[in-house]
Amino acid sequence: MAKMEVKSSLLDNMIGVGDMVLLEPLNEETFIDNLKKRFDHNEIYTYIGSVVISVNPYRSLPIYSPEKVEDYRNRNFYELSPHIFALSDEAYRSLRDQDKDQCILITGESGAGKTEASKLVMSYVAAVCGKGAEVNEVKEQLLQSNPVLEAFGNAKTVRNDNSSRFGKYMDIEFDFKGDPLGGVISNYLLEKSRVVKQPRGERNFHVFYQLLSGASEELLHKLKLERDFSRYNYLSLDSAKVNGVDDAANFRTVRNAMQIVGFMDHEAEAVLEVVAAVLKLGNIEFKPESRVNGLDESKIKDKNELKEICELTSIDQLVLERAFSFRTVEAKQEKVSTTLNVAQAYYARDALAKNLYSRLFSWLVNRINESIKAQTKVRKKVMGVLDIYGFEIFENADNSFEQFIINYCNEKLQQIFIELTLKEEQEEYIREDIEWTHIDYFNNAIICDLIENNTNGILAMLDEECLRPGTVTDETFLEKLNQVCATHQHFESRMSKCSRFLNDTTLPHSCFRIQHYAGKVLYQVEGFVDKNNDLLYRDLSQAMWKAGHALIKSLFPEGNPAKVNLKRPPTAGSQFKASVATLMKNLQTKNPNYIRCIKPNDKKAAHIFNESLVCHQIRYLGLLENVRVRRAGYAFRQAYEPCLERYKMLCKQTWPHWKGPARSGVEVLFNELEVPVEEYSFGRSKIFIRNPRTLFQLEDLRKQRLEDLATLIQKIYRGWKCRTHFLLMKRSQVVIAAWCRRYAQQKRYQQIKSSALVVQSYIRGWKARKLLRELKHQKRCKEAATTIAAYWHGTQVRREYRKFFRANAGKKIYEFTLQRIVQKYFLEMKNKMPSLSPIDKNWPSRPYLFLDSTHKELKRIFHLWRCKKYRDQFTDQQKLIYEEKLEASELFKDKKALYPSSVGQPFQGAYLEINKNPKYKKLKDAVEEKIIIAEVVNKINRANGKSTSRIFLLTNNNLLLADQKSGQIKSEVPLGDVTKVSMSSQNDGFFAVHLKEGSEAASKGDFLFSSDHLIEMATKLYRTTLSQTNQKLNIEISDEFLVQFRQDKVCVKFIQGNQKNGSVPTCKRKNNRLLEVAVP
């Protein structure tokens, strides 16, 4: 959204009048017209001096963005158009800079936007105060306390979908820098009767619907609840669903807010268990039952609900069932137990539900206070925000005890508002050295005294009637009022002694009427006594205290039998009176700031302004009275500097700059304008204007002067613009003329130049063509001479050699024929070439005998070429393998009968995965060199010719033998000590490794092995020895050879024979000098 234009003054571009103090003429009709005009242009805020009037738009407006917050930050209250941010900023800066505690009082009827206004105030303060992790945490906790309190204290009413059913006062505490440290919340008069009964078209408190809509199936099962609203008698069904409200999402928001505020998981679960218990209390129903003595008693119809409640709260079922059926009255040392009839049982059930929910709400407030209270004990600055119900007047005498208490609170707020406003006015007059004149206004102290007087006030008489022995009813209370208050000018009753009301048919017999500051209110006396008593039977309190549920037990401390207090608990009226007195005392210590909220229509719809409804609210909010008090002395006041800055253009001496003091400039200005002396006064730092008409005359003169100045500025600007344009045109004409002349000369030069080039090109062309003709003539002459000479020489040669032509014809033909045959041979060979596989033996047949040698040579060349192509495809690893195979072929082909079977077997070398097998970890650690061969071989025993398994390892420098089981190295032979390898020519795997005589390794003699990979092992041993010693290892292939065993030489002889073991060769020691190997 593009940033909106910031106005430089409250008076600039005003829609209607931004400050009602300046309204002229001042009456109810003009007041409403001004509000409507501003409302129609989305200007929902209007001032009465420092009081903000807020009209609920019932829609979102783009006036609360972060950009708007910055616009109003650190700005003068009247500097910009009216806004709630201006009042919030003024209060915050006064608290931070002047060290004055502040309070913001937000009043209005249900649906007027009080709760939203308090949220806006808190969000603005949170936005402009300090930053930091700790500060942000405090701000977040203060802001997140709202969703929790709204869920448990707000409900949908016919006037408002999110109506606060309690009064809230929050003290936000700041340090010396203006950073929030914490807060304290006070709550007033929760409408707990809503828990058990709601008017038509309204809902119970939000938390019940949020819990059933948003809780998981697991949580509902744990709380023994069902998702269907119709299952619970305490929930009204006609308004269970509210358009635009997502109860499930709000439940998740509340759970998250509780976590942020600091609720532990078990605390949140305990709270939900209490809410579930309240819901299920409404489902308990009673039936009458007659006793033997003729008295009626009540019994619970279905005990399943009672059982589930007891399981939730850990209460003994028999104890709670008895508490619903009997009442115990204690007097001194006596206890009397009486049965409850059905009506009394229902009363007890509802009283328990109301008390349980009301005390839970108070516990929530206290728990939130524990989390958000300031942790430091340094001196703190305080800003209080009061969001409390406004004056309530219902039609058809529906006003009851709750409305009486609410209106009493508003009378006290109006009283303190008038006192503090007058006090503020008087202090400013004294501070500015302006004479203070007495202001006549209606003082509602007489109405407050009628209600709260300790001897003959209505609340005192109500308490007296409740405590009086004998039969006490609402009618007896009304009779007492008629006796005591009959002569009071603000009290009216049909039964009073004053005869003027006897014929007033608008005044029912069971009602009384009070003339409040906002108008007359008719109260229905029915229910006053019961609601003031707020009685909960002691049996129920004791049953709750016996609960195993820690939270419920803490809510009913009076149920503790060890602390039985026979004193009657304080009444609801006296408690509220004490709370209001504490609140008033608190407010009087702070600098007040007021926000008056107005509801434009009853349909909760945008763009609708009901004048009669607004007029009704203006009356009971006392807004006209407020304006009259504000403008009783001087209607407008302004500091000298901004006043001179705004109106200095009206005087030649002050325009455009005044060099002296601002006050002197204002005096010169007003003398020049001939403003009557009685219309203004000069204070120490401000000028005071008595009548708004004078201010509007100044504004009209300023507007006319601004128009004249605008005309003058336009004239000067147009002259400057025309001169500038003329000079620009003049300079442009000179430049254009120069460019035109230059262009004309350039164009003429280009024409002359192109003409010269054309003439030159024609001349050069003519010369070139002439030269070309001459050269062509000379060439033709030379060619003609050459041709004639060639023909002549040809004739001479043919004439000379004609006799030899026939003799050489046969030779020429033979050569040509032979050439054609060879050419055809090569073309056919091209198409008949065999595949590129080196083992392909196919080759085209020879077509002609004389090409035999050529055919064979070509076959040889082709085979060499395709072998090379095949070898080029090999990797280095493959080349190494083939080199080993080639080496094996040279060593063993046609010499060893075992060789052919090894050709197709790849040489792997490492047959034992020593690196991967944990069994050989010790062997791996002992061998540091690269292993070329790792294989299990059979070592032939020198004594008896039997074999033993050994691990045969070949590295770059050594030959090693290790035990197969333990991996321990038995022998290590350097390759330089190996002199020869002997083997037979037959199909066996025996071979002998001969060692150099005298070497350390040869102390025990040569080695005789048997292996399945003889060819590979001998080849790799040969190649490795050659690589390390540069000497070829002697490979002896013979069916009989000598082996050195210690000091003896033994002959190893290979013979053909039938074996018992099938095809496996066997070795046997014949004598000390002969070892015989039988090969199948």
mmCIF file of N, CA and C in Angstrom, residues 848-948:
data_model
loop_
_atom_site.group_PDB
_atom_site.id
_atom_site.type_symbol
_atom_site.label_atom_id
_atom_site.label_comp_id
_atom_site.label_asym_id
_atom_site.label_seq_id
_atom_site.Cartn_x
_atom_site.Cartn_y
_atom_site.Cartn_z
ATOM 1 N N TYR A 848 42.751 -64.686 -58.047
ATOM 2 C CA TYR A 848 43.695 -64.934 -59.138
ATOM 3 C C TYR A 848 44.985 -65.502 -58.552
ATOM 4 N N LEU A 849 45.587 -66.407 -59.266
ATOM 5 C CA LEU A 849 46.781 -67.079 -58.775
ATOM 6 C C LEU A 849 47.963 -66.141 -58.668
ATOM 7 N N PHE A 850 48.067 -65.184 -59.621
ATOM 8 C CA PHE A 850 49.239 -64.288 -59.620
ATOM 9 C C PHE A 850 49.206 -63.325 -58.417
ATOM 10 N N LEU A 851 48.019 -63.235 -57.727
ATOM 11 C CA LEU A 851 47.913 -62.339 -56.549
ATOM 12 C C LEU A 851 48.124 -63.100 -55.240
ATOM 13 N N ASP A 852 48.690 -64.325 -55.300
ATOM 14 C CA ASP A 852 48.799 -65.163 -54.099
ATOM 15 C C ASP A 852 49.654 -64.482 -53.018
ATOM 16 N N SER A 853 50.819 -64.047 -53.391
ATOM 17 C CA SER A 853 51.699 -63.402 -52.388
ATOM 18 C C SER A 853 51.075 -62.112 -51.841
ATOM 19 N N THR A 854 50.462 -61.345 -52.758
ATOM 20 C CA THR A 854 49.781 -60.111 -52.325
ATOM 21 C C THR A 854 48.650 -60.432 -51.364
ATOM 22 N N HIS A 855 47.865 -61.483 -51.665
ATOM 23 C CA HIS A 855 46.713 -61.864 -50.840
ATOM 24 C C HIS A 855 47.157 -62.234 -49.414
ATOM 25 N N LYS A 856 48.268 -63.015 -49.313
ATOM 26 C CA LYS A 856 48.759 -63.421 -47.998
ATOM 27 C C LYS A 856 49.294 -62.232 -47.215
ATOM 28 N N GLU A 857 50.068 -61.365 -47.911
ATOM 29 C CA GLU A 857 50.601 -60.184 -47.202
ATOM 30 C C GLU A 857 49.494 -59.266 -46.702
ATOM 31 N N LEU A 858 48.470 -59.123 -47.529
ATOM 32 C CA LEU A 858 47.332 -58.272 -47.145
ATOM 33 C C LEU A 858 46.602 -58.852 -45.924
ATOM 34 N N LYS A 859 46.478 -60.206 -45.905
ATOM 35 C CA LYS A 859 45.848 -60.876 -44.756
ATOM 36 C C LYS A 859 46.666 -60.623 -43.493
ATOM 37 N N ARG A 860 48.010 -60.733 -43.618
ATOM 38 C CA ARG A 860 48.867 -60.512 -42.461
ATOM 39 C C ARG A 860 48.757 -59.084 -41.949
ATOM 40 N N ILE A 861 48.789 -58.130 -42.866
ATOM 41 C CA ILE A 861 48.707 -56.706 -42.469
ATOM 42 C C ILE A 861 47.371 -56.402 -41.782
ATOM 43 N N PHE A 862 46.273 -56.954 -42.346
ATOM 44 C CA PHE A 862 44.944 -56.708 -41.772
ATOM 45 C C PHE A 862 44.845 -57.281 -40.356
ATOM 46 N N HIS A 863 45.421 -58.499 -40.185
ATOM 47 C CA HIS A 863 45.354 -59.125 -38.859
ATOM 48 C C HIS A 863 46.149 -58.294 -37.828
ATOM 49 N N LEU A 864 47.311 -57.803 -38.221
ATOM 50 C CA LEU A 864 48.092 -56.951 -37.311
ATOM 51 C C LEU A 864 47.337 -55.669 -36.979
ATOM 52 N N TRP A 865 46.691 -55.136 -37.970
ATOM 53 C CA TRP A 865 45.965 -53.854 -37.754
ATOM 54 C C TRP A 865 44.792 -54.012 -36.784
ATOM 55 N N ARG A 866 43.988 -55.104 -36.988
ATOM 56 C CA ARG A 866 42.832 -55.273 -36.104
ATOM 57 C C ARG A 866 43.260 -55.697 -34.697
ATOM 58 N N CYS A 867 44.418 -56.402 -34.600
ATOM 59 C CA CYS A 867 44.948 -56.706 -33.265
ATOM 60 C C CYS A 867 45.323 -55.413 -32.531
ATOM 61 N N LYS A 868 45.929 -54.493 -33.288
ATOM 62 C CA LYS A 868 46.276 -53.202 -32.676
ATOM 63 C C LYS A 868 45.016 -52.451 -32.233
ATOM 64 N N LYS A 869 44.005 -52.453 -33.098
ATOM 65 C CA LYS A 869 42.744 -51.779 -32.744
ATOM 66 C C LYS A 869 42.140 -52.402 -31.492
ATOM 67 N N TYR A 870 42.219 -53.731 -31.421
ATOM 68 C CA TYR A 870 41.657 -54.435 -30.263
ATOM 69 C C TYR A 870 42.441 -54.095 -28.991
ATOM 70 N N ARG A 871 43.793 -54.028 -29.119
ATOM 71 C CA ARG A 871 44.611 -53.713 -27.950
ATOM 72 C C ARG A 871 44.383 -52.275 -27.467
ATOM 73 N N ASP A 872 44.113 -51.383 -28.396
ATOM 74 C CA ASP A 872 43.883 -49.973 -28.003
ATOM 75 C C ASP A 872 42.669 -49.807 -27.102
ATOM 76 N N GLN A 873 41.760 -50.784 -27.103
ATOM 77 C CA GLN A 873 40.557 -50.679 -26.266
ATOM 78 C C GLN A 873 40.825 -51.054 -24.809
ATOM 79 N N PHE A 874 41.987 -51.690 -24.554
ATOM 80 C CA PHE A 874 42.251 -52.192 -23.212
ATOM 81 C C PHE A 874 42.569 -51.037 -22.257
ATOM 82 N N THR A 875 42.118 -51.212 -20.958
ATOM 83 C CA THR A 875 42.564 -50.327 -19.870
ATOM 84 C C THR A 875 43.919 -50.819 -19.383
ATOM 85 N N ASP A 876 44.549 -50.025 -18.513
ATOM 86 C CA ASP A 876 45.853 -50.424 -17.973
ATOM 87 C C ASP A 876 45.740 -51.728 -17.187
ATOM 88 N N GLN A 877 44.646 -51.896 -16.459
ATOM 89 C CA GLN A 877 44.462 -53.131 -15.693
ATOM 90 C C GLN A 877 44.331 -54.331 -16.599
ATOM 91 N N GLN A 878 43.561 -54.161 -17.699
ATOM 92 C CA GLN A 878 43.396 -55.276 -18.647
ATOM 93 C C GLN A 878 44.722 -55.608 -19.338
ATOM 94 N N LYS A 879 45.482 -54.563 -19.672
ATOM 95 C CA LYS A 879 46.780 -54.811 -20.311
ATOM 96 C C LYS A 879 47.688 -55.626 -19.392
ATOM 97 N N LEU A 880 47.641 -55.277 -18.073
ATOM 98 C CA LEU A 880 48.470 -56.003 -17.121
ATOM 99 C C LEU A 880 48.063 -57.473 -17.067
ATOM 100 N N ILE A 881 46.728 -57.712 -17.086
ATOM 101 C CA ILE A 881 46.247 -59.114 -17.052
ATOM 102 C C ILE A 881 46.708 -59.888 -18.277
ATOM 103 N N TYR A 882 46.589 -59.225 -19.457
ATOM 104 C CA TYR A 882 46.973 -59.929 -20.695
ATOM 105 C C TYR A 882 48.494 -60.124 -20.768
ATOM 106 N N GLU A 883 49.218 -59.167 -20.204
ATOM 107 C CA GLU A 883 50.670 -59.356 -20.181
ATOM 108 C C GLU A 883 51.041 -60.569 -19.332
ATOM 109 N N GLU A 884 50.305 -60.706 -18.159
ATOM 110 C CA GLU A 884 50.563 -61.879 -17.330
ATOM 111 C C GLU A 884 50.178 -63.159 -18.059
ATOM 112 N N LYS A 885 49.041 -63.105 -18.758
ATOM 113 C CA LYS A 885 48.616 -64.292 -19.515
ATOM 114 C C LYS A 885 49.639 -64.631 -20.610
ATOM 115 N N LEU A 886 50.168 -63.582 -21.250
ATOM 116 C CA LEU A 886 51.161 -63.805 -22.304
ATOM 117 C C LEU A 886 52.441 -64.389 -21.707
ATOM 118 N N GLU A 887 52.815 -63.861 -20.542
ATOM 119 C CA GLU A 887 53.996 -64.392 -19.870
ATOM 120 C C GLU A 887 53.800 -65.861 -19.514
ATOM 121 N N ALA A 888 52.583 -66.183 -19.022
ATOM 122 C CA ALA A 888 52.294 -67.588 -18.691
ATOM 123 C C ALA A 888 52.343 -68.477 -19.919
ATOM 124 N N SER A 889 51.912 -67.940 -21.036
ATOM 125 C CA SER A 889 51.927 -68.727 -22.280
ATOM 126 C C SER A 889 53.364 -69.047 -22.680
ATOM 127 N N GLU A 890 54.240 -68.037 -22.582
ATOM 128 C CA GLU A 890 55.639 -68.255 -22.960
ATOM 129 C C GLU A 890 56.324 -69.260 -22.028
ATOM 130 N N LEU A 891 55.898 -69.231 -20.728
ATOM 131 C CA LEU A 891 56.556 -70.101 -19.752
ATOM 132 C C LEU A 891 56.039 -71.541 -19.804
ATOM 133 N N PHE A 892 54.701 -71.706 -20.016
ATOM 134 C CA PHE A 892 54.123 -73.025 -19.781
ATOM 135 C C PHE A 892 53.449 -73.656 -20.993
ATOM 136 N N LYS A 893 53.247 -72.909 -22.048
ATOM 137 C CA LYS A 893 52.545 -73.495 -23.187
ATOM 138 C C LYS A 893 53.368 -74.653 -23.768
ATOM 139 N N ASP A 894 52.685 -75.771 -23.969
ATOM 140 C CA ASP A 894 53.261 -77.013 -24.527
ATOM 141 C C ASP A 894 54.325 -77.591 -23.587
ATOM 142 N N LYS A 895 54.395 -77.087 -22.357
ATOM 143 C CA LYS A 895 55.363 -77.622 -21.403
ATOM 144 C C LYS A 895 54.659 -78.225 -20.192
ATOM 145 N N LYS A 896 53.587 -77.595 -19.750
ATOM 146 C CA LYS A 896 52.852 -78.025 -18.578
ATOM 147 C C LYS A 896 51.442 -78.417 -18.988
ATOM 148 N N ALA A 897 51.032 -79.660 -18.633
ATOM 149 C CA ALA A 897 49.712 -80.166 -19.044
ATOM 150 C C ALA A 897 48.586 -79.382 -18.370
ATOM 151 N N LEU A 898 48.861 -78.713 -17.263
ATOM 152 C CA LEU A 898 47.836 -77.948 -16.535
ATOM 153 C C LEU A 898 47.544 -76.606 -17.188
ATOM 154 N N TYR A 899 48.437 -76.147 -18.096
ATOM 155 C CA TYR A 899 48.329 -74.786 -18.624
ATOM 156 C C TYR A 899 47.017 -74.541 -19.382
ATOM 157 N N PRO A 900 46.580 -75.424 -20.319
ATOM 158 C CA PRO A 900 45.359 -75.113 -21.095
ATOM 159 C C PRO A 900 44.139 -74.804 -20.217
ATOM 160 N N SER A 901 44.002 -75.495 -19.109
ATOM 161 C CA SER A 901 42.823 -75.243 -18.253
ATOM 162 C C SER A 901 42.901 -73.893 -17.544
ATOM 163 N N SER A 902 44.105 -73.281 -17.490
ATOM 164 C CA SER A 902 44.237 -71.984 -16.799
ATOM 165 C C SER A 902 44.027 -70.799 -17.712
ATOM 166 N N VAL A 903 43.967 -71.061 -19.035
ATOM 167 C CA VAL A 903 43.867 -69.940 -19.978
ATOM 168 C C VAL A 903 42.569 -69.167 -19.762
ATOM 169 N N GLY A 904 41.478 -69.893 -19.599
ATOM 170 C CA GLY A 904 40.183 -69.199 -19.459
ATOM 171 C C GLY A 904 39.907 -68.653 -18.077
ATOM 172 N N GLN A 905 40.756 -68.932 -17.089
ATOM 173 C CA GLN A 905 40.554 -68.438 -15.726
ATOM 174 C C GLN A 905 41.272 -67.098 -15.539
ATOM 175 N N PRO A 906 40.567 -66.062 -15.101
ATOM 176 C CA PRO A 906 41.235 -64.764 -14.866
ATOM 177 C C PRO A 906 42.156 -64.840 -13.659
ATOM 178 N N PHE A 907 43.279 -64.108 -13.750
ATOM 179 C CA PHE A 907 44.207 -64.034 -12.629
ATOM 180 C C PHE A 907 43.704 -62.993 -11.635
ATOM 181 N N GLN A 908 43.250 -63.438 -10.455
ATOM 182 C CA GLN A 908 42.674 -62.510 -9.466
ATOM 183 C C GLN A 908 43.700 -62.062 -8.427
ATOM 184 N N GLY A 909 44.585 -62.944 -8.082
ATOM 185 C CA GLY A 909 45.623 -62.584 -7.124
ATOM 186 C C GLY A 909 45.128 -62.672 -5.690
ATOM 187 N N ALA A 910 44.303 -61.721 -5.241
ATOM 188 C CA ALA A 910 43.840 -61.679 -3.844
ATOM 189 C C ALA A 910 42.590 -62.542 -3.707
ATOM 190 N N TYR A 911 42.792 -63.845 -3.527
ATOM 191 C CA TYR A 911 41.654 -64.747 -3.351
ATOM 192 C C TYR A 911 41.106 -64.673 -1.928
ATOM 193 N N LEU A 912 41.919 -64.249 -1.017
ATOM 194 C CA LEU A 912 41.460 -64.018 0.355
ATOM 195 C C LEU A 912 41.279 -62.510 0.556
ATOM 196 N N GLU A 913 40.068 -62.068 0.949
ATOM 197 C CA GLU A 913 39.806 -60.634 1.151
ATOM 198 C C GLU A 913 40.317 -60.237 2.530
ATOM 199 N N ILE A 914 41.639 -60.097 2.604
ATOM 200 C CA ILE A 914 42.278 -59.832 3.903
ATOM 201 C C ILE A 914 41.847 -58.477 4.469
ATOM 202 N N ASN A 915 41.667 -57.474 3.596
ATOM 203 C CA ASN A 915 41.317 -56.126 4.066
ATOM 204 C C ASN A 915 39.911 -56.073 4.643
ATOM 205 N N LYS A 916 39.020 -56.960 4.174
ATOM 206 C CA LYS A 916 37.630 -56.908 4.597
ATOM 207 C C LYS A 916 37.322 -57.905 5.708
ATOM 208 N N ASN A 917 38.065 -58.999 5.759
ATOM 209 C CA ASN A 917 37.770 -60.058 6.721
ATOM 210 C C ASN A 917 38.410 -59.722 8.068
ATOM 211 N N PRO A 918 37.575 -59.537 9.134
ATOM 212 C CA PRO A 918 38.154 -59.197 10.454
ATOM 213 C C PRO A 918 39.034 -60.310 11.015
ATOM 214 N N LYS A 919 38.872 -61.527 10.475
ATOM 215 C CA LYS A 919 39.655 -62.663 10.947
ATOM 216 C C LYS A 919 41.140 -62.438 10.689
ATOM 217 N N TYR A 920 41.449 -61.725 9.582
ATOM 218 C CA TYR A 920 42.846 -61.523 9.183
ATOM 219 C C TYR A 920 43.345 -60.120 9.540
ATOM 220 N N LYS A 921 42.696 -59.439 10.531
ATOM 221 C CA LYS A 921 43.112 -58.078 10.880
ATOM 222 C C LYS A 921 44.558 -58.051 11.375
ATOM 223 N N LYS A 922 44.928 -59.060 12.179
ATOM 224 C CA LYS A 922 46.292 -59.120 12.705
ATOM 225 C C LYS A 922 47.297 -59.287 11.580
ATOM 226 N N LEU A 923 46.946 -60.161 10.581
ATOM 227 C CA LEU A 923 47.832 -60.385 9.434
ATOM 228 C C LEU A 923 47.944 -59.123 8.590
ATOM 229 N N LYS A 924 46.835 -58.431 8.431
ATOM 230 C CA LYS A 924 46.828 -57.195 7.633
ATOM 231 C C LYS A 924 47.725 -56.130 8.270
ATOM 232 N N ASP A 925 47.651 -56.038 9.616
ATOM 233 C CA ASP A 925 48.462 -55.044 10.309
ATOM 234 C C ASP A 925 49.954 -55.369 10.212
ATOM 235 N N ALA A 926 50.290 -56.697 10.125
ATOM 236 C CA ALA A 926 51.707 -57.098 10.080
ATOM 237 C C ALA A 926 52.323 -56.856 8.714
ATOM 238 N N VAL A 927 51.490 -56.896 7.644
ATOM 239 C CA VAL A 927 52.008 -56.732 6.266
ATOM 240 C C VAL A 927 51.745 -55.302 5.838
ATOM 241 N N GLU A 928 52.784 -54.544 5.618
ATOM 242 C CA GLU A 928 52.635 -53.146 5.256
ATOM 243 C C GLU A 928 52.680 -52.941 3.748
ATOM 244 N N GLU A 929 53.248 -53.924 2.991
ATOM 245 C CA GLU A 929 53.394 -53.758 1.549
ATOM 246 C C GLU A 929 52.110 -54.157 0.826
ATOM 247 N N LYS A 930 52.078 -53.825 -0.463
ATOM 248 C CA LYS A 930 50.947 -54.215 -1.298
ATOM 249 C C LYS A 930 50.993 -55.720 -1.531
ATOM 250 N N ILE A 931 49.846 -56.371 -1.352
ATOM 251 C CA ILE A 931 49.741 -57.830 -1.507
ATOM 252 C C ILE A 931 49.390 -58.154 -2.948
ATOM 253 N N ILE A 932 50.248 -58.965 -3.611
ATOM 254 C CA ILE A 932 50.011 -59.340 -5.017
ATOM 255 C C ILE A 932 49.211 -60.627 -5.074
ATOM 256 N N ILE A 933 49.546 -61.594 -4.235
ATOM 257 C CA ILE A 933 48.810 -62.866 -4.188
ATOM 258 C C ILE A 933 48.486 -63.135 -2.724
ATOM 259 N N ALA A 934 47.229 -63.533 -2.478
ATOM 260 C CA ALA A 934 46.800 -63.996 -1.161
ATOM 261 C C ALA A 934 45.972 -65.244 -1.390
ATOM 262 N N GLU A 935 46.541 -66.421 -1.115
ATOM 263 C CA GLU A 935 45.891 -67.674 -1.472
ATOM 264 C C GLU A 935 46.240 -68.722 -0.416
ATOM 265 N N VAL A 936 45.289 -69.645 -0.199
ATOM 266 C CA VAL A 936 45.535 -70.776 0.705
ATOM 267 C C VAL A 936 46.164 -71.919 -0.094
ATOM 268 N N VAL A 937 47.367 -72.394 0.315
ATOM 269 C CA VAL A 937 48.058 -73.487 -0.361
ATOM 270 C C VAL A 937 48.274 -74.619 0.643
ATOM 271 N N ASN A 938 48.603 -75.763 0.107
ATOM 272 C CA ASN A 938 48.934 -76.923 0.943
ATOM 273 C C ASN A 938 50.454 -77.073 0.973
ATOM 274 N N LYS A 939 51.014 -76.931 2.143
ATOM 275 C CA LYS A 939 52.464 -77.100 2.300
ATOM 276 C C LYS A 939 52.755 -78.567 2.615
ATOM 277 N N ILE A 940 53.637 -79.207 1.811
ATOM 278 C CA ILE A 940 53.944 -80.631 1.955
ATOM 279 C C ILE A 940 54.961 -80.796 3.094
ATOM 280 N N ASN A 941 54.575 -81.645 4.030
ATOM 281 C CA ASN A 941 55.445 -81.911 5.175
ATOM 282 C C ASN A 941 56.673 -82.695 4.712
ATOM 283 N N ARG A 942 57.857 -82.288 5.186
ATOM 284 C CA ARG A 942 59.108 -82.928 4.743
ATOM 285 C C ARG A 942 59.212 -84.369 5.255
ATOM 286 N N ALA A 943 58.564 -84.634 6.388
ATOM 287 C CA ALA A 943 58.773 -85.934 7.040
ATOM 288 C C ALA A 943 57.915 -87.024 6.428
ATOM 289 N N ASN A 944 56.618 -86.749 6.231
ATOM 290 C CA ASN A 944 55.721 -87.824 5.805
ATOM 291 C C ASN A 944 54.971 -87.539 4.530
ATOM 292 N N GLY A 945 55.159 -86.385 3.924
ATOM 293 C CA GLY A 945 54.489 -86.069 2.670
ATOM 294 C C GLY A 945 53.044 -85.613 2.826
ATOM 295 N N LYS A 946 52.608 -85.462 4.090
ATOM 296 C CA LYS A 946 51.248 -84.956 4.282
ATOM 297 C C LYS A 946 51.227 -83.423 4.154
ATOM 298 N N SER A 947 50.016 -82.916 3.903
ATOM 299 C CA SER A 947 49.895 -81.474 3.619
ATOM 300 C C SER A 947 49.302 -80.725 4.808
ATOM 301 N N THR A 948 49.699 -79.438 4.922
ATOM 302 C CA THR A 948 49.166 -78.521 5.947
ATOM 303 C C THR A 948 48.765 -77.213 5.262
#
